[in-house]
């Protein structure tokens, strides 16, 4: 129906090559470099034996995330947020999304009064950094949990299901899976979908950048996202089994 | 199907009483107090004969929004953001959503090099402040545009369609329309939907606060939202015709 | 003696129409909309069962205030202080004045170790926002204190006297009571006076914007202020009795 | 009428020893160390050949002030405002007062499009820092203006009158002139008065710290202030003539 | 002379294994991952066709640097500077050092009115991050300059010499080259030395963390640094030739 | 050997006239005005009976420093850091240097759990403010320690040695001691050296502003610095004996 051609003739419903590297850095309890094509995000999970004020004395733990992008992760250099003195609204939106997505698959009671702090830093950006971050952060979090189990700090895993995320969008009328930067810039509708291993939705965030989208288009996008997330979960499990 | 009882026996698919008061304050080019039940948001539209740097010289205008909440709009007092020295991530997320939603129904070329600045300030909160803000901001923006047309500053309206928003959610397994605060706090899934007069989606933001939601639940929620937004648009037009 | 004509032929020594609406919003322990003509300020009193560090363990309570103005409360839009990341010097000056004025009529020992936090937010500005804020905040504080008495949290009212405030100024050589915006902008001298029910001064802040003022002019201004504050106190009591 | 004894048996209506040292530092166009007893404030006047945005192209100049206190100017060390990242409300109030007071005796048209920036930094504090600052800043400003006249940059002095300031207060029922720190802490009422050489008021800021003050007390305080400011103006002229 | 044993029996005067990877990320004009043992720093050079205000219209360019550390680059997680809202004193010190060091080998006139912005981000820290950053930034800067030459934007290289840096220190009385983290924590004296290819000093920053150091010790440290920097420069040239 | 002539024919290896005034202000436990020629820095030492978090419960004390410059200490006015809302990188670098230098001569165990806070504020700048600050801060710290000994709060002095600092540099090929502003601006190399009474180095910070410096030049500079610091220590002891 459309003549739109993707980089390297990728099919409209195909993911980019995905690569998940565990143990990318040595200090963190979980450290994963995740690549969605040219997008590279370093996700670390740090275990801290304390919780934020609203959880103190609750017997429950906490899972939270921060997101950043190196200044030259992008085509043109963007300002360093630490130098400007504040995180942009976009950054805050993304890190709140990552935190909520991971908490959705955690039983905070089983975690005990400790925090898993996820840091997702984009080394190189080519679209889909937030979905790569969620998908990689899950693997880092699983490694951190495995460490807690191995040390006997917890008896049972607080992780209730895997979680992964993908972007979908409509470019020139065609629904596409896993948008890269040029597609993301050109798309009319952009949707980020986060799902659990059970095939349920954790987050759906669809935005019409140009023309508003119809109910039928929404259906097509959700179908694509379900397919992609299913594939990502296989890759997560393969990486964790390695 | 469920035993959940809403305040004042409201039906699961019913909006709260909606009230739209134009001309609520005197200085702004558009000034609307919108009430969704006990939620009260003052939406003003200010016309400024300048544009932000990224639009200068483009011949295009800009539409943007800011959101705030009076410290005691809520059950317990929250810190004043001006005193703390920064807007929260939640505030930034909401004002970015309002801005995108309104821009989706503006032809910025027809607006000319001027800015419509929307300020949405919550006087009293009882759930649904962001959807009330979008719905009220549209009416304020329409008033501002009518003023520009009346003064001959623009020849043709840059507004391409109405826009309105509503929240939907699942509480104790039941899909509900237009959540009030106690429902919002209790819900498993919370979704904010923004639509145009043509029945298309501008934004869909669904979040599983507790259990992840199924595709079938998503379908039910979107159905509810479509119904509610249709009703809101009738009320917007009635208010504008008054 | 002068040809200066006020809006609606108001007499030089007359207040604007004053309106005090209690219970304007539902969550706060005291919530008052006060109107001095077109100036509208929402004053809420929040009771918090804690005190700031300098009062901890003292057995005494604290009364403090914050002040804000909605961006489009004024003729032209002013920046949102939360977005700019700081409160202006003017805002800080005003909120410190409101706090001192209210503390002047509180016996902090009788209040016990709790805080009454006053929030004065200007919905619409037409001169005199700080004096309206003080006058309205007293009513909101009285409501909050009545609530504490009713719940048996305190046995005796910590309020020792009513307090109210008014602006006076010299415009074109004529001393005027209760300046509205156009008078305030044009005046040579602007004075804000805060008094107790006993007819004593809590604050006198006079500023020569243009020509410095003589001792005789000061006397005339204080006479006017005494008259106006006496009238405001009658209105406060009527509102509280309603 | 009272048994209150001041340091070194100072009379109730006497100033502390006042010392005005011109040329205290070498770089500024005006540099004055002013001492009110143990209170020492360094006041510099810097001439800058530019004006702030609101004066650009107006043909008028600007006079403004900043105020600071060295961390250990006081009995116990206070935080450094530069390290905390913001100026306190008190600091902003004081520097706004100094700026207004000086502008009251400047004809900004005669100054031309340049700025006189006054910096008042407290080296040692013992009460009355803001009144010392205003009194010293006038001398520094006069020196800066004399420099402009000498260099031929302006043909006529923009200074229309001298300006000086003093604090007065009621301690244990006695009106006192020029409060030192222990008196200031103990006083019921504290008033700062700024006057011109013509004997007119520029600013009157009276605050009841404890008991509210009567009209008769106000009269007594203004009498004292008039006397003190008259004496300060003699000392200013002597310093400038030296 | 001492019994101190280094990791993997490294000699006191030996560098750790050094690895320089060019083209580590794709967007920047120069992108180098430099590894000093377990210390890994990503250095990017971005060319921007503009200069900061103090260089505008001068015909000269500018070279500057920013430094950051990912939160979990270290053994225990450190706060994200962007989230805290400011860069630490340590960060600012380091980025100023990197900027000065690189400018020391640039002829800013030959660069023309453009900026080379160096970003040095620590992915993994094990001591010596600032010296690795300088050494890697030089390679990234050279790549950026080569790109400008290749595109004909400049006719002659503005780089006047190579520059590299190393740390030296005294641990338990023994002078050591290229301190790793455990050595750095234990050392009495820590010195960072920056040199040009001509064997001259650009920066020498020696700090006695514990006992002050003698002139003889200083001599020994400078000897070590000269040796190490000589070796680093060979490695830089090999990397650039690859 | 060179034709460079210093102000007032000062010899290349001569200090400027040094003046150390103890008790310059009255409130601080130590208060010293130190003058290196026209450079004047007020150094106060404040004793606080508490320590920062990282020392709590350690039985050890802390010594730290803050540095500031009055806006018109310099030839042209610089922005007030408190008004800008942050300390510059330069300021932070200097105050960290002062803190480290003083801690190098303190036995923190002997100090007990209390803090000596040094504040170094530049009243007038003409080069060498950081070295004057360190040299003066030592005298202020000694006065504060003497006070603690006199009050019996500590039994033994925690000061292990005197500490002082001087700048040296190469101007037009000539090594100079104690650079004043015009020399500092013109120099190729600028080095700040901090030494103890035992003739050992605490800090050496050399920077090539223009041409990199040779090992021989470094040797000459260190020789000069040793000479100058020896003389400063005599002056410190004379001041303390006065």
CSV table of N, CA and C in Angstrom, one decimal, chain D residues 24-29 33 38 40 42 44-48 66-77 79-87 95 117-121 123-126, chain F residues 24-29 33 38 40 42 44-48 66-77 79-87 95 117-121 123-126:
chain,number,residue,atom,x,y,z
D,24,UNK,N,37.7,53.9,50.3
D,24,UNK,CA,38.1,52.7,51.1
D,24,UNK,C,38.8,51.6,50.3
D,25,UNK,N,38.3,51.4,49.1
D,25,UNK,CA,38.9,50.5,48.2
D,25,UNK,C,39.2,51.3,46.9
D,26,UNK,N,40.1,50.8,46.0
D,26,UNK,CA,40.6,51.6,45.0
D,26,UNK,C,39.9,51.5,43.6
D,27,UNK,N,39.3,50.4,43.3
D,27,UNK,CA,38.8,50.2,42.0
D,27,UNK,C,37.5,50.9,41.6
D,28,UNK,N,36.6,51.0,42.6
D,28,UNK,CA,35.3,51.5,42.3
D,28,UNK,C,35.2,53.0,42.1
D,29,UNK,N,34.2,53.5,41.3
D,29,UNK,CA,34.1,54.9,41.1
D,29,UNK,C,33.7,55.7,42.4
D,33,UNK,N,33.5,53.3,53.3
D,33,UNK,CA,33.2,52.5,54.5
D,33,UNK,C,32.4,53.3,55.4
D,38,UNK,N,29.5,49.8,65.9
D,38,UNK,CA,30.2,48.6,65.5
D,38,UNK,C,29.7,48.0,64.1
D,40,UNK,N,29.6,48.0,60.3
D,40,UNK,CA,30.5,48.5,59.2
D,40,UNK,C,30.0,47.9,57.9
D,42,UNK,N,30.6,48.3,53.7
D,42,UNK,CA,31.4,48.8,52.5
D,42,UNK,C,30.4,49.1,51.4
D,44,UNK,N,30.1,50.4,47.6
D,44,UNK,CA,30.8,50.9,46.4
D,44,UNK,C,29.8,51.3,45.3
D,45,UNK,N,30.1,52.2,44.5
D,45,UNK,CA,29.3,52.7,43.4
D,45,UNK,C,30.1,52.4,42.1
D,46,UNK,N,29.5,51.6,41.2
D,46,UNK,CA,30.2,51.3,40.0
D,46,UNK,C,29.4,51.9,38.8
D,47,UNK,N,30.1,52.6,37.9
D,47,UNK,CA,29.4,53.2,36.8
D,47,UNK,C,29.5,52.2,35.6
D,48,UNK,N,28.4,51.8,35.0
D,48,UNK,CA,28.5,51.0,33.8
D,48,UNK,C,27.8,51.7,32.7
D,66,UNK,N,22.7,46.1,45.3
D,66,UNK,CA,22.7,44.8,45.8
D,66,UNK,C,23.3,44.8,47.2
D,67,UNK,N,22.9,43.9,48.0
D,67,UNK,CA,23.3,43.9,49.4
D,67,UNK,C,23.8,42.5,49.8
D,68,UNK,N,24.8,42.5,50.6
D,68,UNK,CA,25.3,41.2,51.1
D,68,UNK,C,25.8,41.3,52.5
D,69,UNK,N,26.0,40.2,53.1
D,69,UNK,CA,26.6,40.2,54.4
D,69,UNK,C,27.7,39.1,54.4
D,70,UNK,N,28.9,39.4,54.9
D,70,UNK,CA,29.9,38.4,55.0
D,70,UNK,C,29.4,37.3,56.0
D,71,UNK,N,29.7,36.1,55.8
D,71,UNK,CA,29.1,35.0,56.6
D,71,UNK,C,29.4,35.3,58.1
D,72,UNK,N,30.6,35.8,58.4
D,72,UNK,CA,30.8,36.0,59.9
D,72,UNK,C,30.8,37.5,60.3
D,73,UNK,N,30.0,38.2,59.6
D,73,UNK,CA,29.7,39.6,60.0
D,73,UNK,C,28.9,39.6,61.3
D,74,UNK,N,28.3,38.5,61.6
D,74,UNK,CA,27.3,38.4,62.7
D,74,UNK,C,27.8,37.5,63.8
D,75,UNK,N,27.1,37.6,65.0
D,75,UNK,CA,27.6,36.8,66.2
D,75,UNK,C,27.8,35.4,65.9
D,76,UNK,N,26.9,34.7,65.3
D,76,UNK,CA,27.1,33.3,64.9
D,76,UNK,C,27.1,33.4,63.3
D,77,UNK,N,27.9,32.4,62.8
D,77,UNK,CA,28.0,32.4,61.3
D,77,UNK,C,26.7,32.1,60.6
D,79,UNK,N,24.9,31.2,56.8
D,79,UNK,CA,25.3,30.5,55.5
D,79,UNK,C,25.7,31.6,54.5
D,80,UNK,N,26.6,31.3,53.6
D,80,UNK,CA,27.0,32.1,52.5
D,80,UNK,C,25.9,32.0,51.4
D,81,UNK,N,25.3,33.1,51.0
D,81,UNK,CA,24.2,33.0,50.1
D,81,UNK,C,24.7,32.4,48.7
D,82,UNK,N,25.9,32.7,48.3
D,82,UNK,CA,26.4,32.2,47.0
D,82,UNK,C,26.5,30.7,47.1
D,83,UNK,N,26.8,30.1,48.3
D,83,UNK,CA,26.9,28.7,48.4
D,83,UNK,C,25.6,28.0,48.4
D,84,UNK,N,24.6,28.7,49.1
D,84,UNK,CA,23.3,28.1,49.2
D,84,UNK,C,22.6,28.2,47.8
D,85,UNK,N,23.0,29.2,47.0
D,85,UNK,CA,22.5,29.3,45.7
D,85,UNK,C,21.3,30.2,45.6
D,86,UNK,N,21.0,30.9,46.6
D,86,UNK,CA,20.0,32.0,46.5
D,86,UNK,C,20.1,33.0,47.6
D,87,UNK,N,19.6,34.2,47.2
D,87,UNK,CA,19.6,35.3,48.2
D,87,UNK,C,18.3,35.1,49.0
D,95,UNK,N,17.9,45.1,49.5
D,95,UNK,CA,18.5,45.7,48.4
D,95,UNK,C,17.5,46.4,47.5
D,117,UNK,N,25.6,51.2,39.8
D,117,UNK,CA,25.3,49.9,40.6
D,117,UNK,C,26.0,50.1,41.9
D,118,UNK,N,25.1,50.0,42.9
D,118,UNK,CA,25.6,50.2,44.3
D,118,UNK,C,25.7,48.8,45.0
D,119,UNK,N,26.8,48.5,45.5
D,119,UNK,CA,27.0,47.3,46.3
D,119,UNK,C,27.3,47.6,47.7
D,120,UNK,N,26.4,47.1,48.6
D,120,UNK,CA,26.5,47.3,50.0
D,120,UNK,C,26.8,46.0,50.7
D,121,UNK,N,28.0,45.9,51.2
D,121,UNK,CA,28.4,44.6,51.8
D,121,UNK,C,28.8,44.8,53.3
D,123,UNK,N,30.5,44.2,56.5
D,123,UNK,CA,31.7,43.5,57.0
D,123,UNK,C,31.5,43.1,58.5
D,124,UNK,N,30.8,43.9,59.2
D,124,UNK,CA,30.5,43.7,60.6
D,124,UNK,C,29.1,44.2,60.9
D,125,UNK,N,28.3,43.4,61.6
D,125,UNK,CA,26.9,43.8,61.8
D,125,UNK,C,26.6,44.0,63.3
D,126,UNK,N,26.0,45.1,63.6
D,126,UNK,CA,25.5,45.3,65.0
D,126,UNK,C,24.2,46.2,65.0
F,24,UNK,N,40.5,41.9,63.0
F,24,UNK,CA,40.0,43.0,62.1
F,24,UNK,C,38.4,43.1,62.3
F,25,UNK,N,37.7,42.1,62.6
F,25,UNK,CA,36.3,42.2,62.9
F,25,UNK,C,36.1,41.5,64.3
F,26,UNK,N,35.0,41.8,64.9
F,26,UNK,CA,34.9,41.4,66.4
F,26,UNK,C,34.2,40.1,66.7
F,27,UNK,N,33.4,39.6,65.8
F,27,UNK,CA,32.6,38.4,66.1
F,27,UNK,C,33.3,37.1,66.0
F,28,UNK,N,34.1,37.0,65.0
F,28,UNK,CA,34.7,35.6,64.7
F,28,UNK,C,35.7,35.2,65.7
F,29,UNK,N,35.9,33.9,65.8
F,29,UNK,CA,36.9,33.4,66.8
F,29,UNK,C,38.3,33.7,66.3
F,33,UNK,N,42.8,40.5,58.6
F,33,UNK,CA,42.9,41.1,57.3
F,33,UNK,C,44.3,40.9,56.8
F,38,UNK,N,48.3,45.5,47.1
F,38,UNK,CA,46.9,46.0,47.1
F,38,UNK,C,45.9,44.9,47.2
F,40,UNK,N,43.7,42.6,49.3
F,40,UNK,CA,43.2,42.6,50.7
F,40,UNK,C,42.2,41.5,50.8
F,42,UNK,N,39.9,39.4,53.7
F,42,UNK,CA,39.5,39.2,55.1
F,42,UNK,C,39.2,37.7,55.4
F,44,UNK,N,38.2,34.9,58.2
F,44,UNK,CA,37.6,34.7,59.5
F,44,UNK,C,37.6,33.2,59.7
F,45,UNK,N,37.8,32.8,61.0
F,45,UNK,CA,37.7,31.4,61.4
F,45,UNK,C,36.6,31.4,62.4
F,46,UNK,N,35.6,30.5,62.1
F,46,UNK,CA,34.4,30.3,63.0
F,46,UNK,C,34.5,28.9,63.5
F,47,UNK,N,34.3,28.8,64.9
F,47,UNK,CA,34.3,27.5,65.5
F,47,UNK,C,32.8,27.1,65.6
F,48,UNK,N,32.5,25.9,65.1
F,48,UNK,CA,31.1,25.4,65.3
F,48,UNK,C,31.2,24.0,65.9
F,66,UNK,N,35.4,28.6,52.7
F,66,UNK,CA,34.6,29.2,51.6
F,66,UNK,C,35.3,30.5,51.1
F,67,UNK,N,35.2,30.8,49.9
F,67,UNK,CA,35.9,31.9,49.3
F,67,UNK,C,34.9,32.8,48.6
F,68,UNK,N,35.1,34.1,48.6
F,68,UNK,CA,34.2,35.0,47.9
F,68,UNK,C,35.0,36.2,47.5
F,69,UNK,N,34.4,37.0,46.6
F,69,UNK,CA,35.0,38.2,46.2
F,69,UNK,C,33.9,39.3,46.1
F,70,UNK,N,34.1,40.4,46.8
F,70,UNK,CA,33.1,41.4,46.6
F,70,UNK,C,33.0,41.8,45.2
F,71,UNK,N,31.8,42.2,44.7
F,71,UNK,CA,31.6,42.4,43.3
F,71,UNK,C,32.6,43.5,42.7
F,72,UNK,N,32.9,44.5,43.5
F,72,UNK,CA,33.8,45.5,43.0
F,72,UNK,C,35.1,45.5,43.6
F,73,UNK,N,35.6,44.3,44.0
F,73,UNK,CA,37.0,44.1,44.4
F,73,UNK,C,37.9,44.2,43.3
F,74,UNK,N,37.3,44.1,42.1
F,74,UNK,CA,38.1,44.0,40.8
F,74,UNK,C,38.0,45.3,40.0
F,75,UNK,N,38.8,45.4,39.0
F,75,UNK,CA,38.8,46.6,38.1
F,75,UNK,C,37.5,46.9,37.5
F,76,UNK,N,36.9,45.9,37.0
F,76,UNK,CA,35.5,46.1,36.5
F,76,UNK,C,34.6,45.2,37.4
F,77,UNK,N,33.4,45.6,37.6
F,77,UNK,CA,32.5,44.9,38.5
F,77,UNK,C,32.2,43.5,37.9
F,79,UNK,N,29.8,40.0,38.5
F,79,UNK,CA,28.5,39.6,39.0
F,79,UNK,C,28.6,39.1,40.5
F,80,UNK,N,27.6,39.4,41.3
F,80,UNK,CA,27.5,38.8,42.6
F,80,UNK,C,27.1,37.4,42.5
F,81,UNK,N,27.9,36.5,43.1
F,81,UNK,CA,27.5,35.0,42.9
F,81,UNK,C,26.2,34.7,43.6
F,82,UNK,N,25.9,35.4,44.7
F,82,UNK,CA,24.6,35.1,45.4
F,82,UNK,C,23.5,35.5,44.5
F,83,UNK,N,23.6,36.5,43.7
F,83,UNK,CA,22.5,37.0,42.9
F,83,UNK,C,22.4,36.1,41.6
F,84,UNK,N,23.5,35.6,41.1
F,84,UNK,CA,23.5,34.7,40.0
F,84,UNK,C,23.0,33.3,40.4
F,85,UNK,N,23.1,33.0,41.7
F,85,UNK,CA,22.6,31.7,42.1
F,85,UNK,C,23.5,30.6,42.1
F,86,UNK,N,24.8,30.9,41.8
F,86,UNK,CA,25.8,29.8,42.0
F,86,UNK,C,27.2,30.3,42.0
F,87,UNK,N,28.0,29.6,42.6
F,87,UNK,CA,29.5,29.9,42.7
F,87,UNK,C,30.1,29.4,41.4
F,95,UNK,N,38.2,27.6,46.9
F,95,UNK,CA,37.9,27.3,48.3
F,95,UNK,C,38.2,25.8,48.6
F,117,UNK,N,35.4,26.7,60.4
F,117,UNK,CA,35.0,27.1,59.1
F,117,UNK,C,35.7,28.4,58.8
F,118,UNK,N,36.5,28.4,57.7
F,118,UNK,CA,37.3,29.5,57.3
F,118,UNK,C,36.5,30.3,56.2
F,119,UNK,N,36.3,31.5,56.3
F,119,UNK,CA,35.7,32.4,55.2
F,119,UNK,C,36.7,33.4,54.8
F,120,UNK,N,37.1,33.3,53.5
F,120,UNK,CA,38.1,34.2,52.9
F,120,UNK,C,37.4,35.1,51.9
F,121,UNK,N,37.2,36.3,52.2
F,121,UNK,CA,36.5,37.3,51.3
F,121,UNK,C,37.4,38.4,50.9
F,123,UNK,N,38.3,41.8,49.6
F,123,UNK,CA,37.8,43.1,49.6
F,123,UNK,C,38.4,43.9,48.5
F,124,UNK,N,39.6,43.6,48.1
F,124,UNK,CA,40.3,44.3,47.0
F,124,UNK,C,41.2,43.3,46.4
F,125,UNK,N,41.2,43.2,45.0
F,125,UNK,CA,42.0,42.2,44.3
F,125,UNK,C,43.1,42.8,43.5
F,126,UNK,N,44.3,42.3,43.6
F,126,UNK,CA,45.3,42.7,42.7
F,126,UNK,C,46.3,41.5,42.5
